[in-house]
CSV table of C-alpha atoms in Angstrom, one decimal:
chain,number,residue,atom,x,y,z
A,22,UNK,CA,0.0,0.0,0.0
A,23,UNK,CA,2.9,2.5,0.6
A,24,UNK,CA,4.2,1.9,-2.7
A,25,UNK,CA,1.4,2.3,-4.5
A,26,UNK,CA,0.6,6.0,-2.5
A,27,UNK,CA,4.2,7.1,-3.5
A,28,UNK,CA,3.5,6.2,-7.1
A,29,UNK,CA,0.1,8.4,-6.8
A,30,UNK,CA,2.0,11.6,-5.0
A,31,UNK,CA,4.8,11.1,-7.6
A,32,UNK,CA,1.8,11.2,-10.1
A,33,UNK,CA,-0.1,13.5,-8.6
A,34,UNK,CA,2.9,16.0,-8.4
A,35,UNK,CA,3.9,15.4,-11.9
A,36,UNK,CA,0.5,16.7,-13.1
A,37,UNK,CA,1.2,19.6,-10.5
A,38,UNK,CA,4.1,20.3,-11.5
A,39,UNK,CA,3.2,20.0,-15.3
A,40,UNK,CA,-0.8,20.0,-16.2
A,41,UNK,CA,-0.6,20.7,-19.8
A,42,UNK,CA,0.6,17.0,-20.1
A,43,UNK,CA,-3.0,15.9,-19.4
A,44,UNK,CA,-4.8,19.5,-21.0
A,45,UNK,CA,-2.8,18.6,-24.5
A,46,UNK,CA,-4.4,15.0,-24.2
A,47,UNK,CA,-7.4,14.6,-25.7
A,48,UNK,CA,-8.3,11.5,-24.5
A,49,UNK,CA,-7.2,11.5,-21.0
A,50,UNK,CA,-9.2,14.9,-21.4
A,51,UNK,CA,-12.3,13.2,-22.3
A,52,UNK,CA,-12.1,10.2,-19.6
A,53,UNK,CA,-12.0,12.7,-17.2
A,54,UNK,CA,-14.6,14.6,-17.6
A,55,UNK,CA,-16.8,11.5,-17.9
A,56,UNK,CA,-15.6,10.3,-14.9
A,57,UNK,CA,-16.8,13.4,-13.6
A,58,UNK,CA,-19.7,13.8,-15.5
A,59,UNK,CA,-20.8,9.8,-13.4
A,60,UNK,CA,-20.4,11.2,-9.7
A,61,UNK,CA,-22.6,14.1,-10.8
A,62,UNK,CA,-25.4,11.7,-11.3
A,63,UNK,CA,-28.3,11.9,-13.6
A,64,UNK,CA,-30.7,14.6,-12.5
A,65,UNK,CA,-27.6,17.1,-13.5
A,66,UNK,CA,-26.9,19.1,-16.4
A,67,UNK,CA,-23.5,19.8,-16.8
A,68,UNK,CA,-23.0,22.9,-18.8
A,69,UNK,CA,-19.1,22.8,-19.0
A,70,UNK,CA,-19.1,19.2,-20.3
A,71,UNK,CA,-21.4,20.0,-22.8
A,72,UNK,CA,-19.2,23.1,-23.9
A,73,UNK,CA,-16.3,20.7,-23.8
A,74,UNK,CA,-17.7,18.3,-26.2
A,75,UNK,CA,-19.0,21.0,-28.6
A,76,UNK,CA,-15.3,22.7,-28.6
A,77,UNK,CA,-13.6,19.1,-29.6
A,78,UNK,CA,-16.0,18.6,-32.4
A,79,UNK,CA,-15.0,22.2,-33.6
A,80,UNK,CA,-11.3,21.0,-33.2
A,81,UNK,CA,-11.6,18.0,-34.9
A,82,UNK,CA,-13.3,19.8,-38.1
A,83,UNK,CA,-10.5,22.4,-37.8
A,84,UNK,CA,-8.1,19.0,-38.1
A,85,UNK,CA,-9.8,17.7,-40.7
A,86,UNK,CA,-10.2,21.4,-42.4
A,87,UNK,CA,-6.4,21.9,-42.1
A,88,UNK,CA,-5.3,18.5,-43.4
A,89,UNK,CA,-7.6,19.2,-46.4
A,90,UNK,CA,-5.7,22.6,-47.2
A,91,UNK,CA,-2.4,21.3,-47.0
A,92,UNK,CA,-3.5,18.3,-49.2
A,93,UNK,CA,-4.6,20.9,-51.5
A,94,UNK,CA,-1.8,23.2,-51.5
A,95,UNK,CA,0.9,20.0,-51.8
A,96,UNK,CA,-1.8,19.5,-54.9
A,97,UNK,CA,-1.3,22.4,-56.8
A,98,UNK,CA,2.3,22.8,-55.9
A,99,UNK,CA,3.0,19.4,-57.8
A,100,UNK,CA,1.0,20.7,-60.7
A,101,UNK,CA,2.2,23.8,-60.8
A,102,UNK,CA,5.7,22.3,-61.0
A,103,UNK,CA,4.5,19.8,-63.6
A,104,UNK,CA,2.9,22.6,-65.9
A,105,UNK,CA,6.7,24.4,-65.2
A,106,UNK,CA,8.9,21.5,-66.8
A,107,UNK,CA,7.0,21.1,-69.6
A,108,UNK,CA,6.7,24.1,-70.4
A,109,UNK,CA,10.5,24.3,-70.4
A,110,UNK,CA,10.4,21.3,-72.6
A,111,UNK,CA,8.2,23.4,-74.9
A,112,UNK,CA,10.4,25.8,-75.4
A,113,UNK,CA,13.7,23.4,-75.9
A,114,UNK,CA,13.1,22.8,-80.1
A,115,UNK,CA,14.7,24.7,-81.9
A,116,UNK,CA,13.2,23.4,-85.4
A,117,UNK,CA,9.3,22.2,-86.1
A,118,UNK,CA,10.5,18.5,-86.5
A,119,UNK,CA,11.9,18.4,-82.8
A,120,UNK,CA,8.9,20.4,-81.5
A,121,UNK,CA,6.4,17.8,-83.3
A,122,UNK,CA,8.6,14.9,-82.0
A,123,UNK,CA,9.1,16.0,-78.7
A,124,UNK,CA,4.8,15.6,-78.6
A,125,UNK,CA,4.9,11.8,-78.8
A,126,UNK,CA,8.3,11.8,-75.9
A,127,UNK,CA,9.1,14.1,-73.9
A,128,UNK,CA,6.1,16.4,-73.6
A,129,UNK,CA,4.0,13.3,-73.0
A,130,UNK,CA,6.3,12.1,-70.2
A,131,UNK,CA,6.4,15.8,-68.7
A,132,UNK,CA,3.1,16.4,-68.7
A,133,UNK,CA,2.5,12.8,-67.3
A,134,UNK,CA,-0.6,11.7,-69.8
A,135,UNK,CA,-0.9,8.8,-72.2
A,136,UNK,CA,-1.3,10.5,-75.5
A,137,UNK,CA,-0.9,13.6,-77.4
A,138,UNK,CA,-2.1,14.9,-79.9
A,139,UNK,CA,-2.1,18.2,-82.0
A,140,UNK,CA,-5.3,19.4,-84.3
A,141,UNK,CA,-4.5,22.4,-87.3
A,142,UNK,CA,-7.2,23.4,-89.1
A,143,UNK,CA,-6.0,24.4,-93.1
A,144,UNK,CA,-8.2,25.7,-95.6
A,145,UNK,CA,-6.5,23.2,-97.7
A,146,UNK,CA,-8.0,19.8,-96.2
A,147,UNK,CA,-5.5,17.3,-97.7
A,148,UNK,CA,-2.6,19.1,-96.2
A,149,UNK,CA,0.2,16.6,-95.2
A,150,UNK,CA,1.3,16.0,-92.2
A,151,UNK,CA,5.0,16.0,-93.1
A,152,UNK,CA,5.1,12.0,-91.8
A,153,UNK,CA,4.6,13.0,-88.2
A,154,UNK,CA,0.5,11.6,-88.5
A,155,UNK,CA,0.8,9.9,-84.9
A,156,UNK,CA,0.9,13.1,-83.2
A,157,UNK,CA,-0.1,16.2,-86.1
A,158,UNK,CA,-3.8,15.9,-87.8
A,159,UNK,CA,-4.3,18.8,-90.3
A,160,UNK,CA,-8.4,19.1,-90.6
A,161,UNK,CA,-11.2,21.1,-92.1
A,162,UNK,CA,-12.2,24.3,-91.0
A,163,UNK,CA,-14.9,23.9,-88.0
A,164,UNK,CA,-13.7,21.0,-86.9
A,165,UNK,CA,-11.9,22.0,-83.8
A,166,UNK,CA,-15.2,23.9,-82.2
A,167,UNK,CA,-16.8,20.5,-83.6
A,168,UNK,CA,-14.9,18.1,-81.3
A,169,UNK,CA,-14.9,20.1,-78.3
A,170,UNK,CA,-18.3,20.7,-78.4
A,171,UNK,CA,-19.6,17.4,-80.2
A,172,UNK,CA,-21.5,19.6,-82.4
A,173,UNK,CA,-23.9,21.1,-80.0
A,174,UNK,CA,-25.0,24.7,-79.2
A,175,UNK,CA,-22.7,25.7,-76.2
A,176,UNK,CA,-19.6,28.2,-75.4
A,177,UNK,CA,-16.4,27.0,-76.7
A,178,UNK,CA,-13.9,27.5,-73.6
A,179,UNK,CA,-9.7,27.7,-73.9
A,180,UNK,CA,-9.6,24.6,-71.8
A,181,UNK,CA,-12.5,21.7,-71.7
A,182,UNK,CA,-11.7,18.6,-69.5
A,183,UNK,CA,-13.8,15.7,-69.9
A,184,UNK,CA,-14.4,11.9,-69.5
A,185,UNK,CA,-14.8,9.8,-72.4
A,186,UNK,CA,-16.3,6.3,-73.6
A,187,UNK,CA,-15.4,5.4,-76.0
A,188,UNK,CA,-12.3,7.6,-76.9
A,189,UNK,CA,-12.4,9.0,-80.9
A,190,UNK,CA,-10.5,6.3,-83.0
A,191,UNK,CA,-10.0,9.3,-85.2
A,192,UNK,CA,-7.9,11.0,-82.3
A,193,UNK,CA,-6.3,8.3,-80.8
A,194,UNK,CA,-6.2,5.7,-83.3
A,195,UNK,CA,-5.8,2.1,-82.2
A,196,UNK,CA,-5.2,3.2,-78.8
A,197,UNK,CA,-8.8,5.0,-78.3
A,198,UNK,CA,-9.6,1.9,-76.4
A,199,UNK,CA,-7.2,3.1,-73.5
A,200,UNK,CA,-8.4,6.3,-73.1
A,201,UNK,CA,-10.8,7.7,-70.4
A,202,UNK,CA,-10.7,10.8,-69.9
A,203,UNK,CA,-8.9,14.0,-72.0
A,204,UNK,CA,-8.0,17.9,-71.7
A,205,UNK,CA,-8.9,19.9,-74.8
A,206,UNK,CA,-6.7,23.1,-75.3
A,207,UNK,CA,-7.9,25.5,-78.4
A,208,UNK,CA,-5.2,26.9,-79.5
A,209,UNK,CA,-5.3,30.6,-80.7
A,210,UNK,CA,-2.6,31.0,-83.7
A,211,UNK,CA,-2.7,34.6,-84.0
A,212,UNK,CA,-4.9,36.9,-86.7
A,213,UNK,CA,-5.5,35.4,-90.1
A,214,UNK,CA,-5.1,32.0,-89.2
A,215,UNK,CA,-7.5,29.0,-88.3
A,216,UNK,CA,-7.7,27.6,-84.8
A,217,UNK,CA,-5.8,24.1,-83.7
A,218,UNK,CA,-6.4,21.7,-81.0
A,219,UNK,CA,-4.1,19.9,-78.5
A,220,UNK,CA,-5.3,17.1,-76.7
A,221,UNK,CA,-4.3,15.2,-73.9
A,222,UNK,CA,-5.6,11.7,-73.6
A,223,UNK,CA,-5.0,9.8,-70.5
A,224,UNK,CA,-6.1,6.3,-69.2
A,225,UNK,CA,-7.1,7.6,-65.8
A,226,UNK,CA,-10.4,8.3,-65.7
A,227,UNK,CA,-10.5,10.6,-63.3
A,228,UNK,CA,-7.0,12.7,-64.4
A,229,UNK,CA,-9.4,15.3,-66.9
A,230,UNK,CA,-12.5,16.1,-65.0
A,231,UNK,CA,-15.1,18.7,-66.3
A,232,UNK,CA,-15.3,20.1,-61.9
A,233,UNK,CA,-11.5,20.3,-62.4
A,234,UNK,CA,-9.7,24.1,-62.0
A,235,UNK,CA,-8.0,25.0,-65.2
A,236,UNK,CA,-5.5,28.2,-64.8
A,237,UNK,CA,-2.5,25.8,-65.1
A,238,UNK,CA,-3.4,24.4,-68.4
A,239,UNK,CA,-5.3,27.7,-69.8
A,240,UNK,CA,-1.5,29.2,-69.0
A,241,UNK,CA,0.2,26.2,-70.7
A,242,UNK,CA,-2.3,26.5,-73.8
A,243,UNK,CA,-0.9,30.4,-73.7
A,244,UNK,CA,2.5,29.5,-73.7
A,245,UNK,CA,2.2,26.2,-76.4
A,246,UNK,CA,-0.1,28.5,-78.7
A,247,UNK,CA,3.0,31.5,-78.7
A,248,UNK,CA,5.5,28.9,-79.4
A,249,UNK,CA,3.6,26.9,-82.2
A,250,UNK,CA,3.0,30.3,-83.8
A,251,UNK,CA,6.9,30.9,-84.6
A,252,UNK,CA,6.9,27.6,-86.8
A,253,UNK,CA,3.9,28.4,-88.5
A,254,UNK,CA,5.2,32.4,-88.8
């Protein structure tokens, strides 16, 4: 019996001595103020434990609140410094073979989807493709707006993500069966010329979805668009 009252003064000092040990616990916290809330009895209304609960389920949303803003913030740090590099890689050709090439390697790898692809309209449909038709489609007039929009009345936007089944085979070829979802970047080539496309195709579903933010990629567009315009100028 001695030894175990030496344990509780030794205790009981050490929470004298240092109470935030047990006010930073939130479950020692809690099984006291049960305890307490028992040798009140039934017939009592304990205002303070009530407060108490309602002030750690305000804590715990402000936990889950913070966790959700950091995961967000780690988010768009990692995309921000994915839209950075390729970018960079953009901007690394210096001749329209090597930009068009880099499209089916190192751009596609940079900006971490399965496929890309870039749409030019011409006035002159039968245009070739100057043997880089796995990644360069040259197209009728219209038929940028058309594919965005799948021919319906609606806004075109600079940036339209999406989810798709099944993927065009006219896009994507034999690989359309891959691809779920996609990011649709009009490109704007400057006055007097037609309208292109770039597409990202992905087989992640949910990579390119329509509730998705878009500044990143409406800046990459910006930046792509500038640099396609000095091969075509």
């Amino acid at each position: 019996m001695s030894e175990q009252a030496a344990v509780l003064d030794a205790l009981r000092q050490k929470i004298l001595d240092e109470p935030e040990v047990i006010l930073e616990d939130q479950s020692l916290m809690k099984a006291l103020i049960d305890a307490n809330e028992r040798t009140l009895g039934g017939n009592i209304v304990d205002l303070r434990g009530i407060a108490m609960e309602r002030l750690e389920s305000r804590l715990d949303r402000l936990e889950d609140t913070h966790r959700s803003v950091i995961a967000a913030a780690y988010e768009n740090l990692a995309g921000t410094n994915l839209i950075h590099n390729a970018i960079l890689k953009t901007l690394e050709p210096t001749d329209f073979p090597s930009f068009l090439k880099s499209l089916s390697g190192e751009m596609v790898e940079a900006l971490r989807v399965s496929r890309l692809r870039l749409i030019l309209e011409s006035r002159e449909a039968d245009s070739p493709s100057i043997g880089f038709e796995d990644v360069l489609s040259i197209v009728e007039p219209s038929v940028v707006d058309y594919y965005i929009t799948g021919g319906r009345n609606m806004t075109v936007r600079p940036v339209t993500l999406r989810q798709v089944s099944p993927a065009s085979t006219d896009v994507y070829g034999d690989n359309a069966a891959y691809i779920k979802s996609e990011a649709l970047l009009k490109l704007d080539l400057g006055r007097g010329r037609l309208p292109g496309l770039l597409i990202m195709g992905s087989e992640d579903p949910h990579q390119f979805r329509p509730n998705q933010a878009t500044d990143l990629l409406i800046f990459f567009g910006g930046v792509f668009e500038r640099a396609l315009r000095r091969w075509l100028g």
